[in-house]
XYZ file of C-alpha atoms in Angstrom:
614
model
C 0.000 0.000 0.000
C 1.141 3.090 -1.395
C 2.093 6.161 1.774
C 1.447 9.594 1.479
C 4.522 11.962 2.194
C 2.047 13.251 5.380
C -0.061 11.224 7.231
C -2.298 12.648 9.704
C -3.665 11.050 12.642
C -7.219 10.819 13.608
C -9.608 9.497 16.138
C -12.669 9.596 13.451
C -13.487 10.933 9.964
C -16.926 11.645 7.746
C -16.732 11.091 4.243
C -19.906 11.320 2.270
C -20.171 9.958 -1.289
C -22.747 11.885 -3.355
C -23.784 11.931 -6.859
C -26.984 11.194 -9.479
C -28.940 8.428 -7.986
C -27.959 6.423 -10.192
C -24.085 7.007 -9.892
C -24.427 3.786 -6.908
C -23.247 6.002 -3.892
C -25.184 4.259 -1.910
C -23.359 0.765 -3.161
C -20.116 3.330 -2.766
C -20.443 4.139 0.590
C -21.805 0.799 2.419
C -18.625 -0.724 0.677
C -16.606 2.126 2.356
C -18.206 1.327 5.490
C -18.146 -2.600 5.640
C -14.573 -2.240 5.077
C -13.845 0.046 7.990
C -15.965 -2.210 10.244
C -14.086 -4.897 9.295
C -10.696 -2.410 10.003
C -11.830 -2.350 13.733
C -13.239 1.154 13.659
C -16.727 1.852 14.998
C -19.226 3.328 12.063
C -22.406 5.139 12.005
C -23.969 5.723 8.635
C -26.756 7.947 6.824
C -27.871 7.124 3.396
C -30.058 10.127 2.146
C -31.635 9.609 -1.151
C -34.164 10.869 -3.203
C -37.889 9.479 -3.465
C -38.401 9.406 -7.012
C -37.376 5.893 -8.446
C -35.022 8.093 -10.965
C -34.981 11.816 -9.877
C -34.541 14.078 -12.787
C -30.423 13.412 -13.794
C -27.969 16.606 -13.058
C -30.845 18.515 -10.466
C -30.103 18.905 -6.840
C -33.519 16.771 -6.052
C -32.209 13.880 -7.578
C -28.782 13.751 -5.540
C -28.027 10.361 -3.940
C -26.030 10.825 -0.614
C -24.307 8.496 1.740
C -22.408 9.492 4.989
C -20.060 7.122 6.715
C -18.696 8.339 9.794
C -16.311 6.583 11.169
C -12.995 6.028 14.196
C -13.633 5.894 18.179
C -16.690 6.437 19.947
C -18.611 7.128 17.696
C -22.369 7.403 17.754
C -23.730 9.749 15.074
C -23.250 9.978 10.865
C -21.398 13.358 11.690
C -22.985 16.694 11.841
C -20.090 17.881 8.952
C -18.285 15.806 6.754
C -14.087 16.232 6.027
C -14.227 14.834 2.737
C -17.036 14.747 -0.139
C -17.017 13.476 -3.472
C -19.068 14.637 -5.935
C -19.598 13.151 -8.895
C -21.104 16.437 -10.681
C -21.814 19.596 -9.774
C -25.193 18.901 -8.356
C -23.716 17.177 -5.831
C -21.372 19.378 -4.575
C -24.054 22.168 -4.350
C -26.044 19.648 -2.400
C -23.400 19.449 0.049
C -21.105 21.693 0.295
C -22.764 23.246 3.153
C -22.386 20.241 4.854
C -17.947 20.673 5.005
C -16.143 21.343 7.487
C -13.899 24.532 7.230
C -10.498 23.236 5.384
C -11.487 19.844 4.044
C -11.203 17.930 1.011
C -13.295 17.615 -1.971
C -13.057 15.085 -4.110
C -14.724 16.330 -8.172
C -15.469 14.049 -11.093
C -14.208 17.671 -13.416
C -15.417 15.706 -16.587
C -19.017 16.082 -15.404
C -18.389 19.913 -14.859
C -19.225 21.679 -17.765
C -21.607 24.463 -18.838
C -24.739 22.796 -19.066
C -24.633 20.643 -16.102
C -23.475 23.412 -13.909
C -26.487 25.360 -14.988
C -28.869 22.501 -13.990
C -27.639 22.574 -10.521
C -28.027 26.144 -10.156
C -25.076 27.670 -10.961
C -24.933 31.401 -12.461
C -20.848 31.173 -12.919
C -18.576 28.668 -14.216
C -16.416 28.700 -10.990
C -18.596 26.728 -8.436
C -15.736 26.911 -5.945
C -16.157 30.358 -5.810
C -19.835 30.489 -5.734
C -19.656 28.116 -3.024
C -17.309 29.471 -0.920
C -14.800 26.969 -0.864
C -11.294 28.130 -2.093
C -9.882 27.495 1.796
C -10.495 23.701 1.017
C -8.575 21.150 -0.351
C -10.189 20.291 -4.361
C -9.096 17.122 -6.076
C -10.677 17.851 -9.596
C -9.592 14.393 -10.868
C -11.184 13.426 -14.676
C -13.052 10.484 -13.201
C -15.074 9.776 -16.087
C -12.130 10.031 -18.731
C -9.791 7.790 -16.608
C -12.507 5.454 -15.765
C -12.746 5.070 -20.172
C -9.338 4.969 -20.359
C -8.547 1.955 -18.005
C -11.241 -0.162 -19.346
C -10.367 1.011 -22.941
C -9.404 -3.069 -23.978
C -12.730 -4.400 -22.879
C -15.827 -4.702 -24.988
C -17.972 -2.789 -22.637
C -20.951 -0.276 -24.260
C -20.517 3.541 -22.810
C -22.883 3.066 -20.205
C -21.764 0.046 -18.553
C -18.310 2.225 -18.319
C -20.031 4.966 -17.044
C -21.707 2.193 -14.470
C -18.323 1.545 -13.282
C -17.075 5.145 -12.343
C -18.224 4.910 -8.732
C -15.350 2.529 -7.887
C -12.740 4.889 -9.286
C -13.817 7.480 -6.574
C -14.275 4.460 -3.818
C -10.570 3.677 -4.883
C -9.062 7.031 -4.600
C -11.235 7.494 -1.353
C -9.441 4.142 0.169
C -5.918 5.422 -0.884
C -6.603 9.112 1.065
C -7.814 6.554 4.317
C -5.321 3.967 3.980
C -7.772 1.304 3.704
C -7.085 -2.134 2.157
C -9.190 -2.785 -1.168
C -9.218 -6.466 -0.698
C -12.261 -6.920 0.803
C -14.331 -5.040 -2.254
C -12.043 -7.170 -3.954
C -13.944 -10.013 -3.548
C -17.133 -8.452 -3.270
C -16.822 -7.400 -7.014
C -15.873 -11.004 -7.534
C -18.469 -12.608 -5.962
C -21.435 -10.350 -7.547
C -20.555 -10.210 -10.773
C -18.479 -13.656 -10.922
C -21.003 -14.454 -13.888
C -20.126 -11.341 -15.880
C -16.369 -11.589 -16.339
C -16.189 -8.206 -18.412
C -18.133 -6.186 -15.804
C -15.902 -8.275 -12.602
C -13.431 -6.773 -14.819
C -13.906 -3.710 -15.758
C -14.992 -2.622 -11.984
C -11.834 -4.580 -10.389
C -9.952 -2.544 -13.167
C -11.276 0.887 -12.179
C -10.914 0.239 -8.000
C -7.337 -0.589 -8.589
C -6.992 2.745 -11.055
C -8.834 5.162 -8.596
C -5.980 3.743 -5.368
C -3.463 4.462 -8.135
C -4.420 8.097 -8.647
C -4.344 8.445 -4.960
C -1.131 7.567 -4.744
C 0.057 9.426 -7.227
C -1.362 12.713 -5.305
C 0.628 12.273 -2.102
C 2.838 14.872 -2.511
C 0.021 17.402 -2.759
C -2.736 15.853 -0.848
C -2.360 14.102 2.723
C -3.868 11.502 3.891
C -5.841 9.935 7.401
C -4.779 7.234 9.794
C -7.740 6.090 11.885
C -6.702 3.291 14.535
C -8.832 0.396 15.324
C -11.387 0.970 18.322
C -11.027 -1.389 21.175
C -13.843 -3.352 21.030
C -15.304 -6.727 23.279
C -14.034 -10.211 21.653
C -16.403 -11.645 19.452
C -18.192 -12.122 15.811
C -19.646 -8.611 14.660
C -21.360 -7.747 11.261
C -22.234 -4.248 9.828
C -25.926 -4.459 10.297
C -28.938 -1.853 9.376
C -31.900 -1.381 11.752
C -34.428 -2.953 9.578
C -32.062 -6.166 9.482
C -31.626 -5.938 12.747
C -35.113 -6.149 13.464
C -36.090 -8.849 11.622
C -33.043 -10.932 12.975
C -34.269 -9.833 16.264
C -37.416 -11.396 15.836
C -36.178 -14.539 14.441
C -34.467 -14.783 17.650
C -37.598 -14.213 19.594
C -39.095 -17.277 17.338
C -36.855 -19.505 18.501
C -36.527 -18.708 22.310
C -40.391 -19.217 22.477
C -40.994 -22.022 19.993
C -43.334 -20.300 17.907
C -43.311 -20.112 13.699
C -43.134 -16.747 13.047
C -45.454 -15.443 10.454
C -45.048 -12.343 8.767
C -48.371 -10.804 7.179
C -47.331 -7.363 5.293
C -47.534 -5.071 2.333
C -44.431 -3.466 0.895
C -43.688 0.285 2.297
C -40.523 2.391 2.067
C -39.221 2.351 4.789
C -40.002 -0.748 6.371
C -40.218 -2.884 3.351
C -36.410 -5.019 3.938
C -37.991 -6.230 7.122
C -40.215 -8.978 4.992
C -37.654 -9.323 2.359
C -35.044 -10.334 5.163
C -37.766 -12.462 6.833
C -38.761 -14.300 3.501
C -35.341 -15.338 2.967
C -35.449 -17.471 6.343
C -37.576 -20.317 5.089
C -35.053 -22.440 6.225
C -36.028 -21.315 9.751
C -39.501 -22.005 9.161
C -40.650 -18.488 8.566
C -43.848 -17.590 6.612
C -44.123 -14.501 4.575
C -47.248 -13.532 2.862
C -47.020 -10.387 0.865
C -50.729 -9.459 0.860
C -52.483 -6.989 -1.305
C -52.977 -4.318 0.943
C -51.998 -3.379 4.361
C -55.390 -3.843 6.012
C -54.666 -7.888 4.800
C -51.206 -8.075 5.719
C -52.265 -7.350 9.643
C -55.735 -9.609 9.649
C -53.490 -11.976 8.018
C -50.973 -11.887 11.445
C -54.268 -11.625 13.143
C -55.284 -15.034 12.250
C -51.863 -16.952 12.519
C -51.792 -15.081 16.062
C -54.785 -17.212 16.892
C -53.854 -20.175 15.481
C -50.617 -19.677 17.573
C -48.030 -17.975 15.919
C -45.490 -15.271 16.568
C -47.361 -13.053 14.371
C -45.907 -10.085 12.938
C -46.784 -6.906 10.355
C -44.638 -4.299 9.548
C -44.745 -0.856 8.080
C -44.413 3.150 8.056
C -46.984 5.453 9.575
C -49.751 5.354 6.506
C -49.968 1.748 6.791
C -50.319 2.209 10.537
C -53.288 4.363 9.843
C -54.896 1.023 7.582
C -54.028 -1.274 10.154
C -56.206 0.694 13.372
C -59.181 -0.819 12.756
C -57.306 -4.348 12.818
C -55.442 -3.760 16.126
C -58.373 -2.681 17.682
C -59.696 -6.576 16.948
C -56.168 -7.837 18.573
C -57.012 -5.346 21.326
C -60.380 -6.932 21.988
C -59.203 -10.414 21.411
C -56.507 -10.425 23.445
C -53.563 -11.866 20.996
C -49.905 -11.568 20.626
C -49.290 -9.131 17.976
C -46.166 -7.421 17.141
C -46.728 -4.122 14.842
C -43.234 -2.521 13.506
C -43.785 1.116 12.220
C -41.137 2.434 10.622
C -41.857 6.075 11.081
C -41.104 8.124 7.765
C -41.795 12.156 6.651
C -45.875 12.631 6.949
C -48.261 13.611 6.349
C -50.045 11.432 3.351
C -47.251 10.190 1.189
C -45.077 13.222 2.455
C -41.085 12.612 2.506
C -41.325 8.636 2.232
C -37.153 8.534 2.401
C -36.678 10.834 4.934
C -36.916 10.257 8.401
C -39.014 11.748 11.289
C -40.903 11.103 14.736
C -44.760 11.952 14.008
C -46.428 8.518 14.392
C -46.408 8.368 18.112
C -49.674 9.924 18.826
C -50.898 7.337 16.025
C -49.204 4.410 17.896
C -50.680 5.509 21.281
C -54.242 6.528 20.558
C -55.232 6.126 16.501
C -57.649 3.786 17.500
C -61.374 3.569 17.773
C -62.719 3.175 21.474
C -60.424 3.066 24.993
C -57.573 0.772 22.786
C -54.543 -0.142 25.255
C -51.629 -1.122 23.225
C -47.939 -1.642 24.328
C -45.915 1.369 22.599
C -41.807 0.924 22.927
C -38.893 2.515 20.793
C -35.157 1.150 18.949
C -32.891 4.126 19.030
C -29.907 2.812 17.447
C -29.910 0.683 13.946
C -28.361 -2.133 15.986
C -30.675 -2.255 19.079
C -33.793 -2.360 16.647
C -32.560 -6.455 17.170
C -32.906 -6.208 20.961
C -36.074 -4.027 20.743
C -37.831 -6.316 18.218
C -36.798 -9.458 20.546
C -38.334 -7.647 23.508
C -41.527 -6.778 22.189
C -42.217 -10.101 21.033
C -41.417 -11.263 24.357
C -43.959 -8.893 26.132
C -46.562 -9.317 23.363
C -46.607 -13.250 24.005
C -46.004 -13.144 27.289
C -48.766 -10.205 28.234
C -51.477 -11.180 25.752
C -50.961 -7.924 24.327
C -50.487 -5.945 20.776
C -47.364 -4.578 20.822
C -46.322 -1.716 18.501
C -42.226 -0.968 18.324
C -41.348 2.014 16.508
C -38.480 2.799 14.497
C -37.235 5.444 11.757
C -35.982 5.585 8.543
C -32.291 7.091 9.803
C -31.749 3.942 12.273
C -33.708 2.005 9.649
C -31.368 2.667 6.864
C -28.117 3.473 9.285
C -25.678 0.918 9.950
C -23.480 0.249 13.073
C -21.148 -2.598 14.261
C -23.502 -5.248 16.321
C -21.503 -7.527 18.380
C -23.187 -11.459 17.426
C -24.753 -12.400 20.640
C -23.980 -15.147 22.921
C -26.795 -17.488 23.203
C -27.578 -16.820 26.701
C -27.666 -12.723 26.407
C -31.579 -13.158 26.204
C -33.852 -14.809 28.272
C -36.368 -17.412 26.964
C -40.019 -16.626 25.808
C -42.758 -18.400 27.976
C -46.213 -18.907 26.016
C -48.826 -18.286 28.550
C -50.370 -22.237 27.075
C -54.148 -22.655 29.168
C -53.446 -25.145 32.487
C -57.315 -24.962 33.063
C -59.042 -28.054 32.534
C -60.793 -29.531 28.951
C -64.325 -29.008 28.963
C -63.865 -25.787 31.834
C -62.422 -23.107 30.151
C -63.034 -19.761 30.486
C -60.859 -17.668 28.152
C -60.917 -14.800 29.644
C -59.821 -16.022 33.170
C -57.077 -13.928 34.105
C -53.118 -14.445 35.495
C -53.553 -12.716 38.953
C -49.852 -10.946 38.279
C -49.984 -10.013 34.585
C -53.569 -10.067 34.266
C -53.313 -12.040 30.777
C -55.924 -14.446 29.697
C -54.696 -17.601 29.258
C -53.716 -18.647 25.181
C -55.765 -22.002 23.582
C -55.219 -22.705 20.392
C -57.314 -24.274 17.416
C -58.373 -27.721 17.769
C -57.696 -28.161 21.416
C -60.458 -30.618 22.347
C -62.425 -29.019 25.486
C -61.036 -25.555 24.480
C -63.562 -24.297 22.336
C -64.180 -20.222 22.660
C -65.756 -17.258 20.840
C -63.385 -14.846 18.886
C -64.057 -11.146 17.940
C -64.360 -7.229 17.671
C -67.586 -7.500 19.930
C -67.022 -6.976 23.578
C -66.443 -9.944 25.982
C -67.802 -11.116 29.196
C -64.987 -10.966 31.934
C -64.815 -14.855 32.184
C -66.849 -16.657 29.859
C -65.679 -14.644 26.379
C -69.515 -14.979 25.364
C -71.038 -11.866 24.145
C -72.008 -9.151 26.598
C -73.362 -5.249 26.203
C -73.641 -5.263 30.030
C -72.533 -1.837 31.117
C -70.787 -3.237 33.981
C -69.301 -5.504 32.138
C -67.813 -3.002 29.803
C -66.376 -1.201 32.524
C -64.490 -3.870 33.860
C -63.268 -5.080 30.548
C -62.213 -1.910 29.642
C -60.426 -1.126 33.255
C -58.553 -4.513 32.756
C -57.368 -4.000 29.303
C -55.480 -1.016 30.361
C -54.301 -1.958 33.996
C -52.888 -5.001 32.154
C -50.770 -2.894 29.807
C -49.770 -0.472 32.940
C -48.845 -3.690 34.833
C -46.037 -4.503 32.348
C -44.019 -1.473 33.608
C -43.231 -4.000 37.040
C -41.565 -6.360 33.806
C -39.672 -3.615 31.732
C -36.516 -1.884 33.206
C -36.582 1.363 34.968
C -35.283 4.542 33.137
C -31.458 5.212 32.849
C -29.520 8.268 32.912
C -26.228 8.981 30.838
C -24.104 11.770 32.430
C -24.854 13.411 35.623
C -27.417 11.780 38.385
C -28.361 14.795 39.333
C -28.213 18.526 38.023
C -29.246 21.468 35.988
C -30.831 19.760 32.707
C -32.380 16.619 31.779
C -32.688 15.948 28.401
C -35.395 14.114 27.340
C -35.364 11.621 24.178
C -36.740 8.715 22.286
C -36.160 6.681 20.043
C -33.775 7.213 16.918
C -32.161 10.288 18.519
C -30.430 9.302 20.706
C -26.753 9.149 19.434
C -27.044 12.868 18.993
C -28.653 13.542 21.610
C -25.849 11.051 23.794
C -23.392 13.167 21.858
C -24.430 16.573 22.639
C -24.674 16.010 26.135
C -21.189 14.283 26.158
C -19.451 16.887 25.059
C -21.276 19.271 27.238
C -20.083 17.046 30.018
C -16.881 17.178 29.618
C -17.226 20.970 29.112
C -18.018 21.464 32.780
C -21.843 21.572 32.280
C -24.274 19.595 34.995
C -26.525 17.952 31.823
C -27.685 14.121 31.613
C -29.857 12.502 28.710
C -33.123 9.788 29.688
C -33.514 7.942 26.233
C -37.144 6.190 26.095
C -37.590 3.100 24.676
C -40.871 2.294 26.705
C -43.447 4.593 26.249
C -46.766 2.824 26.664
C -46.174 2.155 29.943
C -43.467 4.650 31.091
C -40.852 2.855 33.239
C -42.198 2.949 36.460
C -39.049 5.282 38.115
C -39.982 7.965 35.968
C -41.204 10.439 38.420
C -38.190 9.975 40.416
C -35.674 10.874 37.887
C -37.067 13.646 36.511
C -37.087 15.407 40.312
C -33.268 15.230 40.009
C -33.161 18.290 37.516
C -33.777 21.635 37.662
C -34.676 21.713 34.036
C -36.281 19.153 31.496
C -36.068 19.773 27.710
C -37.823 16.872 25.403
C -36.112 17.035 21.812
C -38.325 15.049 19.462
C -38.402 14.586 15.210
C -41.642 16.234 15.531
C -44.000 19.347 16.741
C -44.230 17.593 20.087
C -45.900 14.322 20.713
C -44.220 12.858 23.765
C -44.107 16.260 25.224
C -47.379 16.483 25.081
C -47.783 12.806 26.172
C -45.451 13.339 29.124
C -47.394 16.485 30.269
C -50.736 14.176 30.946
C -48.752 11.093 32.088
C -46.251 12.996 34.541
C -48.030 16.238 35.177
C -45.864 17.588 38.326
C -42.592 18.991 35.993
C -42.046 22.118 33.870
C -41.419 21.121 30.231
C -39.015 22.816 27.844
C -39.155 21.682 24.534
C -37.206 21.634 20.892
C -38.737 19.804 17.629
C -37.436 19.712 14.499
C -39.597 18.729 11.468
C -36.985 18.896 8.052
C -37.196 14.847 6.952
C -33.417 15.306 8.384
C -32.499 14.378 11.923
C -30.542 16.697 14.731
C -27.305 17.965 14.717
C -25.358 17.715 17.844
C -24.497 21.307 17.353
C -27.895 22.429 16.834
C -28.278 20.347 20.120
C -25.475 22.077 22.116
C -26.553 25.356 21.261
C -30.473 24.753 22.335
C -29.025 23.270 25.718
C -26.700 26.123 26.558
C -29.456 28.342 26.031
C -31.674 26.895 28.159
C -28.939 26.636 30.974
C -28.167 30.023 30.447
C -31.804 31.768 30.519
């Protein structure tokens, strides 16, 4: 491996890849990142992309991003990114507000000429200048006219070339890092093993782009990032959708249960059920169903014939599947309901990410409709959260609904492999009561669960439905009594599973002047934020929900540590609101962003200095 004449040391590094979407930067950058995993460094990543299945070509609405961010400790994609490449000049208007002061840009110049810099917006032929960036570092390498060049022997049409021109910049990229290539190597190999003149042409091109590099380093330095130290074991570079779905594969087999899938494709959710319907050899069942409302009767049903039962997807979907949870409500069945919360409302910003489907999760249902409402707030803890809320939803008798987001949905981090004994086994709360005697709605004095009989069960026999249930018998009843109690048990049962979830944790101090307040998905910049404010001298602590309905049950008692609360939410504030009826006795502050993007850590900083200040 080639050496610049300076290397610089670093703890961690941003580089985002950016181009058309069809320039594969989002191929670009998860190579980019599975390689630096696989260097030892921690990664957090952001792939940003358009909505439009091919954006209009050379526009700043159809530029394809991907931010790797990656070193020690880290927890975020990176507020600012050191080095771009942009593979026209759409792309580096796009971005370039997104540098940091001084670093490098890498340019495809071949793709900036008149016509495409007037498409991105451009009124002068200098975009450095428009931009503002002569104090940075520009590599204006001819990407396109090299990438011909070293591919010139091969019988390849222009646009496969063209295809190919992502790996020049991934190449020169690796050289400025000091990363080995190896490993896309064989990834190039092994995809296109059955095209020998594409294997070649993109192997070709990689190894041409880490030649350029090295031919810059007398004019351009490059990075050193060291390996974190990180706990023995397997790890793989995993997204939160993945994670999820691998987390409830894991909750299949701890409780014996098939797990069944019933769902309808939705960006962002829609790799959950293409993960889970590769894992017939697990005996999963996937049924793709023609709309949403069938996907979750669908899980309904195998719920009842006693399965782990499963839909996912984003918040309009949620809105088609009310009526359907309601049923699982009344029934009393396992059901596990993944939202992947995306932009709202109506189609809105379906690849952008936000925090607006919690009201929906708690209350968009017809009637008094007690469902169990938790959070993931990293991609790689969407596998414990999925495990957990199958557990609770088997265990409790209970719908379940586990939100997550399209930036921990999409983001990838390292995930440690767990050991086969990190997670506790799944009990199915199976009938005892005798053949012939059963009352189905007989409850579990602690949990207050009725007990689960399945479908042909001799002596079993019971009445399923949306209509209200007599408290023992499960017969029919409009007794207004009767309705009262029902009703009153539903929802004691879901507040009895806070005595089964953990209480609430603090990061930073136990006590002090502000508690931030968080859930879900932002909490690696909201972690980060209050780190560095820490270490700054400031009294400031973060509480990260991932149970919401119920609220841990030491709630109360942490927020009267802290003088001040501020909730920070994706949204125009939900849980604020939520907290303000559930824990009524503390003053709220509160800071919401709605942009389809999430925070910034110093966006974050500056709203919690202000408050400590004022």
């Amino acid at each position: 491996m080639g050496k610049s004449s300076k290397v610089i040391e670093v703890e961690k590094l941003a580089v985002r890849f950016s181009g058309d979407s069809g320039d594969g930067m989002q191929l670009t950058g998860t190579l980019f990142s599975h390689t630096s995993a696989i260097y030892g460094n921690d990664i957090s990543t952001f792939p940003d992309y358009p909505a439009d299945i091919r954006a209009p070509q050379g526009t700043i609405g159809g530029v394809s991003g991907f931010q790797v961010h990656f070193g020690k400790s880290v927890s975020t994609p990176g507020d600012f990114t050191d080095v771009l490449v942009a593979m026209n000049p759409a792309a580096l208007r796009a971005n370039a507000k997104f540098m940091k002061s001084g670093g490098t840009i890498i340019l495809d110049g071949d793709s900036f000429d008149d016509k495409s810099l007037k498409k991105a917006g451009y009124t002068t032929n200098d975009p450095i200048a428009e931009d503002k960036l002569n104090g940075f570092n520009i590599i204006q390498a001819p990407i396109t006219t090299l990438t011909k060049e070293s591919v010139a022997y091969l019988s390849l049409d222009h646009k496969s070339v063209l295809r190919s021109k992502n790996m020049f910049a991934l190449g020169v990229v690796y050289w400025l890092f000091n990363r080995p290539i190896e490993h896309t190597q064989s990834f190039i190999r092994k995809k296109f093993g059955k095209k020998p003149q594409i294997m070649a042409a993109n192997l070709k091109v990689l190894q041409a782009g880490f030649n350029y590099g090295e031919n810059l380093q007398l004019v351009t330095p490059s990075y050193h990032i060291s390996p974190s130290e990180i706990r023995k074991g397997v790890y793989r570079n995993l997204n939160g959708n993945k994670a999820t779905a691998w987390g409830l594969l894991l909750a299949a087999e701890k409780s014996g249960l098939q797990l069944f899938l019933g769902s309808y494709p939705i960006t962002p959710a829609t790799e959950i059920m293409q993960e889970l319907a590769l894992r017939k050899d697990l005996g999963v069942k996937v049924v793709q169903a023609e709309d949403e409302i069938a996907g979750v009767c669908t899980a309904i049903g195998a719920s009842f014939a006693g399965s782990l039962a499963v839909t996912s997807t984003s918040g309009p979907g949620l809105a088609l599947k009310s009526e359907a949870i309601g049923l699982a409500v009344m029934a009393e069945l396992p059901l596990v309901v993944i939202d992947v919360q995306r932009g709202g409302p109506s189609t809105g910003l379906p690849t952008k990410t936000e925090q607006s489907d919690l009201f929906q999760a708690l209350y968009g249902r017809s009637g008094e409709s007690p469902a169990v409402v938790m959070a993931a707030s990293t991609p790689v803890n969407c596998f414990d959260y999925a495990f957990y809320a199958a557990k609770i939803s088997v265990e409790h008798m209970v719908p379940v609904i586990l939100l997550s987001d399209g930036f921990i949905a999409n983001g990838t981090q390292q995930w440690r492999v767990p050991d086969e004994d990190d997670f506790p086994a799944i009990i199915p709360p199976y009938t005892h009561q005798k053949p012939g005697e059963f009352m189905p709605y007989l409850r579990d004095d602690e949990k207050l669960n009725r007990d689960w009989a399945l479908p042909g069960m001799e002596g079993y026999e019971h009445r399923i439905g949306g209509l209200e249930k007599d408290a023992l018998t499960g017969a029919i009843s409009h007794d207004p009594a009767n309705h009262q109690l029902m009703t009153n048990t539903r929802q004691a049962k879901v507040d009895r599973i806070a005595q089964s979830i953990p209480e609430l944790e603090v990061a930073g101090d136990a006590e002090g002047d502000l508690l931030v307040v968080g859930w879900g998905g932002t909490y690696g910049h909201l972690l980060t934020a209050v780190n560095e404010l820490n270490e700054a001298g400031q009294k400031v602590a973060l509480a990260q929900f991932n149970y919401i309905m119920p609220l841990p049950r030491n709630t109360a008692d942490v927020f009267a540590r802290y003088k001040k609360i501020l909730v920070c939410e994706l949204n125009m504030g939900q849980f604020v609101g939520y907290l303000r009826m559930k824990q009524p006795d503390f003053v709220y502050s509160q800071y919401n962003k709605v942009q389809g993007q999430p925070f910034t850590v110093e966006e974050l900083k500056s709203e919690f200095v202000k408050l400590l200040e004022n």
